[in-house]
Amino acid sequence: MTETTTDADARRADARTLAALLRTVRAQTLAIFADYARAIPTLTVPFEPELNPPLWELGHVGWFPEFWTVRNSAWRHGAAADPAAPRSPPRLPGADALYNSSTVPHAQRWSLTLPSADDTHALLARQLDDTLRLLTQAGPDDDSLYFFRLALLHEAMHVEAAIYMAQALGVALRIAGRQPNPLPAPKVLTLGAQSVVLGSAATGFAFDNEVPARSVALDAFRIDAQPLRWREYLPFVEAGCYAHAQLWTPAGQRWLRQHAPQAPRFLRRAGSGWQQQRLGQWEPLDLDDAASHLTCHEAEAWCAWAGRRLPSEAEWECAARTAGPAFHWGEVWEWTSSTFAPYPGFVAHPYRDYSKPWFGTRRTLRGASSMTSAVMRSPSYRNFFPPERNDIEAGFRTCALD
């Protein structure tokens, strides 16, 4: 996605900037939904664990800021707010029973009786007006602006989710753009032993899993300057390594048995070359693009084949903060060797279901992808998914074993 806004604009934005960003991300949401409606007039998609009904998604992104700002009597208290504080009724009666992702089971979302697309559009417009009106009453402090910043970043996440859902469904989107290939870079960066501060220590907004910031001592390590390219990954595929069980972890072997892949998702042979599917269109594979839509199992198997390893998330963040422009990131989410876990001293923020339920069950990814909104790009941001997910635009970079 091509935008000039930066992550800092969102995390430390004042009320005026936030209002503009909220309008921008809403325009992106509506543009994507229009493409869905054009491609799937019934807005009916198959039940899959990685998908959501598009009409439910649209209603949810309108419900979320209303729930946490307009209806929330404790909104001025920011991250310290009581999540159970009294709330005023929603504009749409019964909206909590439809759109609260914390209480509405995923599978149930396909059987809900939802407002029509036209009614949902009208509701979103009123909800955004309500949020922007309340924003004019916010003070300049971080607590007063916390839930508005959260609402912005939450909707930006759902914009990205809608794009990778479109990729899975083969839906063409006009909003989705590709990032240019990075400039040539040294193949490996050498970083000396050091202590690095991880997480968000600055003023402004932080997700609860990014705080408190902590100092971590790292041994010297060598890390790729950019994510792995297709020209480096395809020899692994062409050597038949998807059939070489010894290269795969036990979890990777279970994934192989269940799915029997012979190549990465959205990739196919075309004569003597390869093609990649991007939002419903098959196109020649650019070997200099970052390898993408890979599971963590595939990343670990490639490392076993090549005699490399995945970086820890501490190593990744250290390189992103200290190596400057020589460390290229932002093309694909990057799998790390780290299990998603709380930093010491973790305290859940009011949106309780954001981080805590997923600790210990998912793998941490760092960076951003071409599908990621600019306001979400931060070296401290911790993305987290099950290691078998390949619908997200994820790849990896590696470190030397020694």
PDB file of N, CA, C and O in Angstrom, residues 139-208:
ATOM      1  N   GLY A 139      -8.122  15.787  25.417  1.00  0.00           N
ATOM      2  CA  GLY A 139      -6.970  16.610  25.733  1.00  0.00           C
ATOM      3  C   GLY A 139      -5.766  16.192  24.932  1.00  0.00           C
ATOM      4  O   GLY A 139      -5.815  15.215  24.169  1.00  0.00           O
ATOM      5  N   PRO A 140      -4.633  16.881  25.092  1.00  0.00           N
ATOM      6  CA  PRO A 140      -3.434  16.553  24.322  1.00  0.00           C
ATOM      7  C   PRO A 140      -2.628  15.400  24.911  1.00  0.00           C
ATOM      8  O   PRO A 140      -1.654  14.955  24.300  1.00  0.00           O
ATOM      9  N   ASP A 141      -3.023  14.909  26.088  1.00  0.00           N
ATOM     10  CA  ASP A 141      -2.241  13.883  26.772  1.00  0.00           C
ATOM     11  C   ASP A 141      -2.472  12.506  26.147  1.00  0.00           C
ATOM     12  O   ASP A 141      -3.489  12.231  25.513  1.00  0.00           O
ATOM     13  N   ASP A 142      -1.529  11.608  26.390  1.00  0.00           N
ATOM     14  CA  ASP A 142      -1.599  10.272  25.807  1.00  0.00           C
ATOM     15  C   ASP A 142      -2.810   9.489  26.288  1.00  0.00           C
ATOM     16  O   ASP A 142      -3.381   8.700  25.524  1.00  0.00           O
ATOM     17  N   ASP A 143      -3.197   9.664  27.535  1.00  0.00           N
ATOM     18  CA  ASP A 143      -4.361   8.928  28.037  1.00  0.00           C
ATOM     19  C   ASP A 143      -5.625   9.321  27.279  1.00  0.00           C
ATOM     20  O   ASP A 143      -6.415   8.459  26.880  1.00  0.00           O
ATOM     21  N   SER A 144      -5.824  10.608  27.065  1.00  0.00           N
ATOM     22  CA  SER A 144      -7.033  11.065  26.378  1.00  0.00           C
ATOM     23  C   SER A 144      -7.094  10.582  24.937  1.00  0.00           C
ATOM     24  O   SER A 144      -8.174  10.380  24.384  1.00  0.00           O
ATOM     25  N   LEU A 145      -5.936  10.391  24.335  1.00  0.00           N
ATOM     26  CA  LEU A 145      -5.890  10.016  22.926  1.00  0.00           C
ATOM     27  C   LEU A 145      -5.707   8.512  22.714  1.00  0.00           C
ATOM     28  O   LEU A 145      -5.767   8.034  21.580  1.00  0.00           O
ATOM     29  N   TYR A 146      -5.506   7.754  23.794  1.00  0.00           N
ATOM     30  CA  TYR A 146      -5.168   6.335  23.691  1.00  0.00           C
ATOM     31  C   TYR A 146      -6.177   5.559  22.851  1.00  0.00           C
ATOM     32  O   TYR A 146      -5.811   4.851  21.911  1.00  0.00           O
ATOM     33  N   PHE A 147      -7.465   5.655  23.175  1.00  0.00           N
ATOM     34  CA  PHE A 147      -8.452   4.820  22.497  1.00  0.00           C
ATOM     35  C   PHE A 147      -8.701   5.259  21.051  1.00  0.00           C
ATOM     36  O   PHE A 147      -9.076   4.438  20.204  1.00  0.00           O
ATOM     37  N   PHE A 148      -8.463   6.513  20.751  1.00  0.00           N
ATOM     38  CA  PHE A 148      -8.591   6.967  19.362  1.00  0.00           C
ATOM     39  C   PHE A 148      -7.434   6.426  18.526  1.00  0.00           C
ATOM     40  O   PHE A 148      -7.616   6.023  17.368  1.00  0.00           O
ATOM     41  N   ARG A 149      -6.237   6.407  19.117  1.00  0.00           N
ATOM     42  CA  ARG A 149      -5.098   5.811  18.421  1.00  0.00           C
ATOM     43  C   ARG A 149      -5.299   4.310  18.260  1.00  0.00           C
ATOM     44  O   ARG A 149      -5.005   3.738  17.206  1.00  0.00           O
ATOM     45  N   LEU A 150      -5.824   3.660  19.301  1.00  0.00           N
ATOM     46  CA  LEU A 150      -6.125   2.236  19.204  1.00  0.00           C
ATOM     47  C   LEU A 150      -7.132   1.963  18.095  1.00  0.00           C
ATOM     48  O   LEU A 150      -6.977   1.018  17.306  1.00  0.00           O
ATOM     49  N   ALA A 151      -8.172   2.785  18.014  1.00  0.00           N
ATOM     50  CA  ALA A 151      -9.193   2.602  16.972  1.00  0.00           C
ATOM     51  C   ALA A 151      -8.581   2.720  15.581  1.00  0.00           C
ATOM     52  O   ALA A 151      -8.906   1.950  14.669  1.00  0.00           O
ATOM     53  N   LEU A 152      -7.691   3.686  15.398  1.00  0.00           N
ATOM     54  CA  LEU A 152      -7.030   3.854  14.103  1.00  0.00           C
ATOM     55  C   LEU A 152      -6.208   2.623  13.741  1.00  0.00           C
ATOM     56  O   LEU A 152      -6.326   2.076  12.631  1.00  0.00           O
ATOM     57  N   LEU A 153      -5.371   2.168  14.667  1.00  0.00           N
ATOM     58  CA  LEU A 153      -4.496   1.040  14.371  1.00  0.00           C
ATOM     59  C   LEU A 153      -5.298  -0.249  14.214  1.00  0.00           C
ATOM     60  O   LEU A 153      -4.956  -1.109  13.391  1.00  0.00           O
ATOM     61  N   HIS A 154      -6.372  -0.388  14.970  1.00  0.00           N
ATOM     62  CA  HIS A 154      -7.234  -1.556  14.824  1.00  0.00           C
ATOM     63  C   HIS A 154      -7.830  -1.613  13.420  1.00  0.00           C
ATOM     64  O   HIS A 154      -7.837  -2.666  12.771  1.00  0.00           O
ATOM     65  N   GLU A 155      -8.329  -0.487  12.926  1.00  0.00           N
ATOM     66  CA  GLU A 155      -8.912  -0.510  11.588  1.00  0.00           C
ATOM     67  C   GLU A 155      -7.838  -0.734  10.527  1.00  0.00           C
ATOM     68  O   GLU A 155      -8.090  -1.417   9.524  1.00  0.00           O
ATOM     69  N   ALA A 156      -6.634  -0.193  10.746  1.00  0.00           N
ATOM     70  CA  ALA A 156      -5.539  -0.447   9.808  1.00  0.00           C
ATOM     71  C   ALA A 156      -5.202  -1.931   9.756  1.00  0.00           C
ATOM     72  O   ALA A 156      -4.893  -2.471   8.688  1.00  0.00           O
ATOM     73  N   MET A 157      -5.262  -2.609  10.900  1.00  0.00           N
ATOM     74  CA  MET A 157      -5.047  -4.063  10.909  1.00  0.00           C
ATOM     75  C   MET A 157      -6.105  -4.771  10.081  1.00  0.00           C
ATOM     76  O   MET A 157      -5.810  -5.730   9.349  1.00  0.00           O
ATOM     77  N   HIS A 158      -7.345  -4.321  10.197  1.00  0.00           N
ATOM     78  CA  HIS A 158      -8.417  -4.974   9.451  1.00  0.00           C
ATOM     79  C   HIS A 158      -8.346  -4.660   7.961  1.00  0.00           C
ATOM     80  O   HIS A 158      -8.788  -5.472   7.139  1.00  0.00           O
ATOM     81  N   VAL A 159      -7.800  -3.506   7.599  1.00  0.00           N
ATOM     82  CA  VAL A 159      -7.542  -3.240   6.183  1.00  0.00           C
ATOM     83  C   VAL A 159      -6.576  -4.287   5.642  1.00  0.00           C
ATOM     84  O   VAL A 159      -6.797  -4.879   4.573  1.00  0.00           O
ATOM     85  N   GLU A 160      -5.498  -4.543   6.369  1.00  0.00           N
ATOM     86  CA  GLU A 160      -4.537  -5.556   5.920  1.00  0.00           C
ATOM     87  C   GLU A 160      -5.178  -6.940   5.899  1.00  0.00           C
ATOM     88  O   GLU A 160      -4.975  -7.716   4.951  1.00  0.00           O
ATOM     89  N   ALA A 161      -5.967  -7.262   6.936  1.00  0.00           N
ATOM     90  CA  ALA A 161      -6.636  -8.565   6.964  1.00  0.00           C
ATOM     91  C   ALA A 161      -7.557  -8.736   5.762  1.00  0.00           C
ATOM     92  O   ALA A 161      -7.652  -9.828   5.180  1.00  0.00           O
ATOM     93  N   ALA A 162      -8.247  -7.666   5.375  1.00  0.00           N
ATOM     94  CA  ALA A 162      -9.131  -7.737   4.210  1.00  0.00           C
ATOM     95  C   ALA A 162      -8.335  -7.966   2.927  1.00  0.00           C
ATOM     96  O   ALA A 162      -8.810  -8.645   2.005  1.00  0.00           O
ATOM     97  N   ILE A 163      -7.118  -7.429   2.860  1.00  0.00           N
ATOM     98  CA  ILE A 163      -6.295  -7.626   1.669  1.00  0.00           C
ATOM     99  C   ILE A 163      -5.811  -9.067   1.592  1.00  0.00           C
ATOM    100  O   ILE A 163      -5.886  -9.714   0.541  1.00  0.00           O
ATOM    101  N   TYR A 164      -5.312  -9.621   2.706  1.00  0.00           N
ATOM    102  CA  TYR A 164      -4.850 -11.001   2.587  1.00  0.00           C
ATOM    103  C   TYR A 164      -6.013 -11.987   2.496  1.00  0.00           C
ATOM    104  O   TYR A 164      -5.868 -13.081   1.948  1.00  0.00           O
ATOM    105  N   MET A 165      -7.210 -11.589   2.973  1.00  0.00           N
ATOM    106  CA  MET A 165      -8.385 -12.415   2.731  1.00  0.00           C
ATOM    107  C   MET A 165      -8.739 -12.385   1.242  1.00  0.00           C
ATOM    108  O   MET A 165      -9.116 -13.406   0.657  1.00  0.00           O
ATOM    109  N   ALA A 166      -8.602 -11.222   0.609  1.00  0.00           N
ATOM    110  CA  ALA A 166      -8.828 -11.127  -0.829  1.00  0.00           C
ATOM    111  C   ALA A 166      -7.827 -11.981  -1.596  1.00  0.00           C
ATOM    112  O   ALA A 166      -8.170 -12.621  -2.603  1.00  0.00           O
ATOM    113  N   GLN A 167      -6.585 -11.996  -1.139  1.00  0.00           N
ATOM    114  CA  GLN A 167      -5.575 -12.853  -1.770  1.00  0.00           C
ATOM    115  C   GLN A 167      -6.004 -14.317  -1.698  1.00  0.00           C
ATOM    116  O   GLN A 167      -5.922 -15.052  -2.684  1.00  0.00           O
ATOM    117  N   ALA A 168      -6.507 -14.756  -0.533  1.00  0.00           N
ATOM    118  CA  ALA A 168      -6.930 -16.144  -0.384  1.00  0.00           C
ATOM    119  C   ALA A 168      -8.128 -16.474  -1.263  1.00  0.00           C
ATOM    120  O   ALA A 168      -8.264 -17.602  -1.752  1.00  0.00           O
ATOM    121  N   LEU A 169      -9.012 -15.494  -1.481  1.00  0.00           N
ATOM    122  CA  LEU A 169     -10.232 -15.708  -2.252  1.00  0.00           C
ATOM    123  C   LEU A 169     -10.071 -15.400  -3.734  1.00  0.00           C
ATOM    124  O   LEU A 169     -10.985 -15.662  -4.526  1.00  0.00           O
ATOM    125  N   GLY A 170      -8.939 -14.811  -4.122  1.00  0.00           N
ATOM    126  CA  GLY A 170      -8.741 -14.431  -5.514  1.00  0.00           C
ATOM    127  C   GLY A 170      -9.520 -13.204  -5.920  1.00  0.00           C
ATOM    128  O   GLY A 170      -9.894 -13.056  -7.091  1.00  0.00           O
ATOM    129  N   VAL A 171      -9.751 -12.289  -4.988  1.00  0.00           N
ATOM    130  CA  VAL A 171     -10.493 -11.059  -5.250  1.00  0.00           C
ATOM    131  C   VAL A 171      -9.515  -9.947  -5.627  1.00  0.00           C
ATOM    132  O   VAL A 171      -8.575  -9.670  -4.876  1.00  0.00           O
ATOM    133  N   ALA A 172      -9.726  -9.310  -6.753  1.00  0.00           N
ATOM    134  CA  ALA A 172      -8.868  -8.200  -7.167  1.00  0.00           C
ATOM    135  C   ALA A 172      -9.225  -6.948  -6.379  1.00  0.00           C
ATOM    136  O   ALA A 172     -10.401  -6.626  -6.208  1.00  0.00           O
ATOM    137  N   LEU A 173      -8.215  -6.235  -5.899  1.00  0.00           N
ATOM    138  CA  LEU A 173      -8.416  -4.999  -5.146  1.00  0.00           C
ATOM    139  C   LEU A 173      -7.655  -3.868  -5.813  1.00  0.00           C
ATOM    140  O   LEU A 173      -6.468  -4.005  -6.120  1.00  0.00           O
ATOM    141  N   ARG A 174      -8.322  -2.744  -5.977  1.00  0.00           N
ATOM    142  CA  ARG A 174      -7.645  -1.584  -6.580  1.00  0.00           C
ATOM    143  C   ARG A 174      -6.752  -0.878  -5.580  1.00  0.00           C
ATOM    144  O   ARG A 174      -5.818  -0.176  -5.966  1.00  0.00           O
ATOM    145  N   ILE A 175      -7.008  -1.066  -4.286  1.00  0.00           N
ATOM    146  CA  ILE A 175      -6.246  -0.338  -3.275  1.00  0.00           C
ATOM    147  C   ILE A 175      -4.873  -0.933  -3.046  1.00  0.00           C
ATOM    148  O   ILE A 175      -3.964  -0.269  -2.564  1.00  0.00           O
ATOM    149  N   ALA A 176      -4.710  -2.211  -3.351  1.00  0.00           N
ATOM    150  CA  ALA A 176      -3.477  -2.912  -2.998  1.00  0.00           C
ATOM    151  C   ALA A 176      -2.373  -2.590  -3.990  1.00  0.00           C
ATOM    152  O   ALA A 176      -2.536  -2.786  -5.187  1.00  0.00           O
ATOM    153  N   GLY A 177      -1.260  -2.096  -3.488  1.00  0.00           N
ATOM    154  CA  GLY A 177      -0.113  -1.809  -4.330  1.00  0.00           C
ATOM    155  C   GLY A 177       1.086  -2.614  -3.893  1.00  0.00           C
ATOM    156  O   GLY A 177       1.106  -3.206  -2.826  1.00  0.00           O
ATOM    157  N   ARG A 178       2.093  -2.659  -4.728  1.00  0.00           N
ATOM    158  CA  ARG A 178       3.307  -3.403  -4.409  1.00  0.00           C
ATOM    159  C   ARG A 178       4.427  -2.447  -4.055  1.00  0.00           C
ATOM    160  O   ARG A 178       4.592  -1.398  -4.671  1.00  0.00           O
ATOM    161  N   GLN A 179       5.205  -2.829  -3.067  1.00  0.00           N
ATOM    162  CA  GLN A 179       6.379  -2.050  -2.716  1.00  0.00           C
ATOM    163  C   GLN A 179       7.496  -2.362  -3.710  1.00  0.00           C
ATOM    164  O   GLN A 179       7.655  -3.511  -4.148  1.00  0.00           O
ATOM    165  N   PRO A 180       8.264  -1.360  -4.118  1.00  0.00           N
ATOM    166  CA  PRO A 180       9.384  -1.648  -5.023  1.00  0.00           C
ATOM    167  C   PRO A 180      10.433  -2.502  -4.328  1.00  0.00           C
ATOM    168  O   PRO A 180      10.539  -2.500  -3.102  1.00  0.00           O
ATOM    169  N   ASN A 181      11.191  -3.255  -5.124  1.00  0.00           N
ATOM    170  CA  ASN A 181      12.288  -4.026  -4.550  1.00  0.00           C
ATOM    171  C   ASN A 181      13.268  -3.072  -3.863  1.00  0.00           C
ATOM    172  O   ASN A 181      13.502  -1.955  -4.339  1.00  0.00           O
ATOM    173  N   PRO A 182      13.882  -3.501  -2.757  1.00  0.00           N
ATOM    174  CA  PRO A 182      14.848  -2.623  -2.093  1.00  0.00           C
ATOM    175  C   PRO A 182      16.097  -2.447  -2.942  1.00  0.00           C
ATOM    176  O   PRO A 182      16.368  -3.232  -3.854  1.00  0.00           O
ATOM    177  N   LEU A 183      16.849  -1.419  -2.636  1.00  0.00           N
ATOM    178  CA  LEU A 183      18.120  -1.209  -3.316  1.00  0.00           C
ATOM    179  C   LEU A 183      19.069  -2.345  -2.976  1.00  0.00           C
ATOM    180  O   LEU A 183      18.917  -3.007  -1.952  1.00  0.00           O
ATOM    181  N   PRO A 184      20.042  -2.601  -3.842  1.00  0.00           N
ATOM    182  CA  PRO A 184      21.013  -3.647  -3.521  1.00  0.00           C
ATOM    183  C   PRO A 184      21.630  -3.401  -2.151  1.00  0.00           C
ATOM    184  O   PRO A 184      21.900  -2.259  -1.768  1.00  0.00           O
ATOM    185  N   ALA A 185      21.807  -4.477  -1.408  1.00  0.00           N
ATOM    186  CA  ALA A 185      22.309  -4.346  -0.050  1.00  0.00           C
ATOM    187  C   ALA A 185      23.382  -5.393   0.206  1.00  0.00           C
ATOM    188  O   ALA A 185      23.428  -6.421  -0.472  1.00  0.00           O
ATOM    189  N   PRO A 186      24.252  -5.159   1.176  1.00  0.00           N
ATOM    190  CA  PRO A 186      25.185  -6.219   1.565  1.00  0.00           C
ATOM    191  C   PRO A 186      24.398  -7.462   1.956  1.00  0.00           C
ATOM    192  O   PRO A 186      23.316  -7.355   2.537  1.00  0.00           O
ATOM    193  N   LYS A 187      24.939  -8.602   1.613  1.00  0.00           N
ATOM    194  CA  LYS A 187      24.184  -9.821   1.884  1.00  0.00           C
ATOM    195  C   LYS A 187      24.032 -10.074   3.375  1.00  0.00           C
ATOM    196  O   LYS A 187      22.979 -10.525   3.838  1.00  0.00           O
ATOM    197  N   VAL A 188      25.042  -9.774   4.151  1.00  0.00           N
ATOM    198  CA  VAL A 188      25.013 -10.066   5.584  1.00  0.00           C
ATOM    199  C   VAL A 188      25.532  -8.852   6.341  1.00  0.00           C
ATOM    200  O   VAL A 188      26.501  -8.210   5.935  1.00  0.00           O
ATOM    201  N   LEU A 189      24.869  -8.533   7.447  1.00  0.00           N
ATOM    202  CA  LEU A 189      25.310  -7.487   8.354  1.00  0.00           C
ATOM    203  C   LEU A 189      25.883  -8.141   9.604  1.00  0.00           C
ATOM    204  O   LEU A 189      25.297  -9.086  10.137  1.00  0.00           O
ATOM    205  N   THR A 190      27.000  -7.632  10.063  1.00  0.00           N
ATOM    206  CA  THR A 190      27.625  -8.144  11.282  1.00  0.00           C
ATOM    207  C   THR A 190      27.398  -7.152  12.405  1.00  0.00           C
ATOM    208  O   THR A 190      27.775  -5.979  12.299  1.00  0.00           O
ATOM    209  N   LEU A 191      26.766  -7.610  13.466  1.00  0.00           N
ATOM    210  CA  LEU A 191      26.495  -6.759  14.628  1.00  0.00           C
ATOM    211  C   LEU A 191      27.233  -7.324  15.828  1.00  0.00           C
ATOM    212  O   LEU A 191      27.151  -8.528  16.115  1.00  0.00           O
ATOM    213  N   GLY A 192      27.950  -6.452  16.509  1.00  0.00           N
ATOM    214  CA  GLY A 192      28.737  -6.882  17.657  1.00  0.00           C
ATOM    215  C   GLY A 192      27.878  -7.137  18.884  1.00  0.00           C
ATOM    216  O   GLY A 192      26.699  -6.766  18.940  1.00  0.00           O
ATOM    217  N   ALA A 193      28.485  -7.775  19.863  1.00  0.00           N
ATOM    218  CA  ALA A 193      27.802  -8.009  21.134  1.00  0.00           C
ATOM    219  C   ALA A 193      27.388  -6.672  21.733  1.00  0.00           C
ATOM    220  O   ALA A 193      28.164  -5.709  21.726  1.00  0.00           O
ATOM    221  N   GLN A 194      26.182  -6.607  22.248  1.00  0.00           N
ATOM    222  CA  GLN A 194      25.667  -5.336  22.760  1.00  0.00           C
ATOM    223  C   GLN A 194      24.407  -5.562  23.577  1.00  0.00           C
ATOM    224  O   GLN A 194      23.816  -6.643  23.551  1.00  0.00           O
ATOM    225  N   SER A 195      24.010  -4.534  24.277  1.00  0.00           N
ATOM    226  CA  SER A 195      22.714  -4.506  24.944  1.00  0.00           C
ATOM    227  C   SER A 195      21.806  -3.601  24.142  1.00  0.00           C
ATOM    228  O   SER A 195      22.217  -2.516  23.719  1.00  0.00           O
ATOM    229  N   VAL A 196      20.585  -4.025  23.918  1.00  0.00           N
ATOM    230  CA  VAL A 196      19.631  -3.254  23.145  1.00  0.00           C
ATOM    231  C   VAL A 196      18.334  -3.138  23.921  1.00  0.00           C
ATOM    232  O   VAL A 196      17.926  -4.073  24.611  1.00  0.00           O
ATOM    233  N   VAL A 197      17.712  -1.963  23.830  1.00  0.00           N
ATOM    234  CA  VAL A 197      16.411  -1.757  24.477  1.00  0.00           C
ATOM    235  C   VAL A 197      15.330  -2.187  23.495  1.00  0.00           C
ATOM    236  O   VAL A 197      15.229  -1.643  22.391  1.00  0.00           O
ATOM    237  N   LEU A 198      14.548  -3.174  23.885  1.00  0.00           N
ATOM    238  CA  LEU A 198      13.461  -3.681  23.056  1.00  0.00           C
ATOM    239  C   LEU A 198      12.141  -3.136  23.563  1.00  0.00           C
ATOM    240  O   LEU A 198      11.961  -2.898  24.755  1.00  0.00           O
ATOM    241  N   GLY A 199      11.206  -2.977  22.637  1.00  0.00           N
ATOM    242  CA  GLY A 199       9.890  -2.517  23.032  1.00  0.00           C
ATOM    243  C   GLY A 199       9.757  -1.017  22.908  1.00  0.00           C
ATOM    244  O   GLY A 199      10.630  -0.322  22.387  1.00  0.00           O
ATOM    245  N   SER A 200       8.646  -0.512  23.393  1.00  0.00           N
ATOM    246  CA  SER A 200       8.308   0.898  23.247  1.00  0.00           C
ATOM    247  C   SER A 200       8.522   1.625  24.557  1.00  0.00           C
ATOM    248  O   SER A 200       7.801   1.401  25.534  1.00  0.00           O
ATOM    249  N   ALA A 201       9.543   2.494  24.586  1.00  0.00           N
ATOM    250  CA  ALA A 201       9.824   3.273  25.780  1.00  0.00           C
ATOM    251  C   ALA A 201       9.438   4.728  25.611  1.00  0.00           C
ATOM    252  O   ALA A 201       9.481   5.505  26.565  1.00  0.00           O
ATOM    253  N   ALA A 202       9.062   5.103  24.403  1.00  0.00           N
ATOM    254  CA  ALA A 202       8.763   6.504  24.110  1.00  0.00           C
ATOM    255  C   ALA A 202       7.356   6.865  24.570  1.00  0.00           C
ATOM    256  O   ALA A 202       6.542   6.008  24.906  1.00  0.00           O
ATOM    257  N   THR A 203       7.077   8.176  24.567  1.00  0.00           N
ATOM    258  CA  THR A 203       5.716   8.622  24.835  1.00  0.00           C
ATOM    259  C   THR A 203       4.844   8.284  23.636  1.00  0.00           C
ATOM    260  O   THR A 203       5.323   7.949  22.563  1.00  0.00           O
ATOM    261  N   GLY A 204       3.560   8.376  23.832  1.00  0.00           N
ATOM    262  CA  GLY A 204       2.636   8.046  22.764  1.00  0.00           C
ATOM    263  C   GLY A 204       1.988   6.700  23.018  1.00  0.00           C
ATOM    264  O   GLY A 204       1.983   6.190  24.132  1.00  0.00           O
ATOM    265  N   PHE A 205       1.469   6.122  21.962  1.00  0.00           N
ATOM    266  CA  PHE A 205       0.737   4.857  22.070  1.00  0.00           C
ATOM    267  C   PHE A 205       1.686   3.669  21.992  1.00  0.00           C
ATOM    268  O   PHE A 205       2.657   3.679  21.238  1.00  0.00           O
ATOM    269  N   ALA A 206       1.398   2.632  22.770  1.00  0.00           N
ATOM    270  CA  ALA A 206       2.088   1.350  22.649  1.00  0.00           C
ATOM    271  C   ALA A 206       1.076   0.246  22.870  1.00  0.00           C
ATOM    272  O   ALA A 206       0.159   0.381  23.687  1.00  0.00           O
ATOM    273  N   PHE A 207       1.223  -0.855  22.146  1.00  0.00           N
ATOM    274  CA  PHE A 207       0.424  -2.034  22.425  1.00  0.00           C
ATOM    275  C   PHE A 207       0.936  -2.679  23.707  1.00  0.00           C
ATOM    276  O   PHE A 207       2.122  -2.569  24.045  1.00  0.00           O
ATOM    277  N   ASP A 208       0.043  -3.393  24.391  1.00  0.00           N
ATOM    278  CA  ASP A 208       0.442  -3.924  25.691  1.00  0.00           C
ATOM    279  C   ASP A 208       1.571  -4.939  25.597  1.00  0.00           C
ATOM    280  O   ASP A 208       2.379  -5.070  26.526  1.00  0.00           O
TER     281      ASP A 208
END
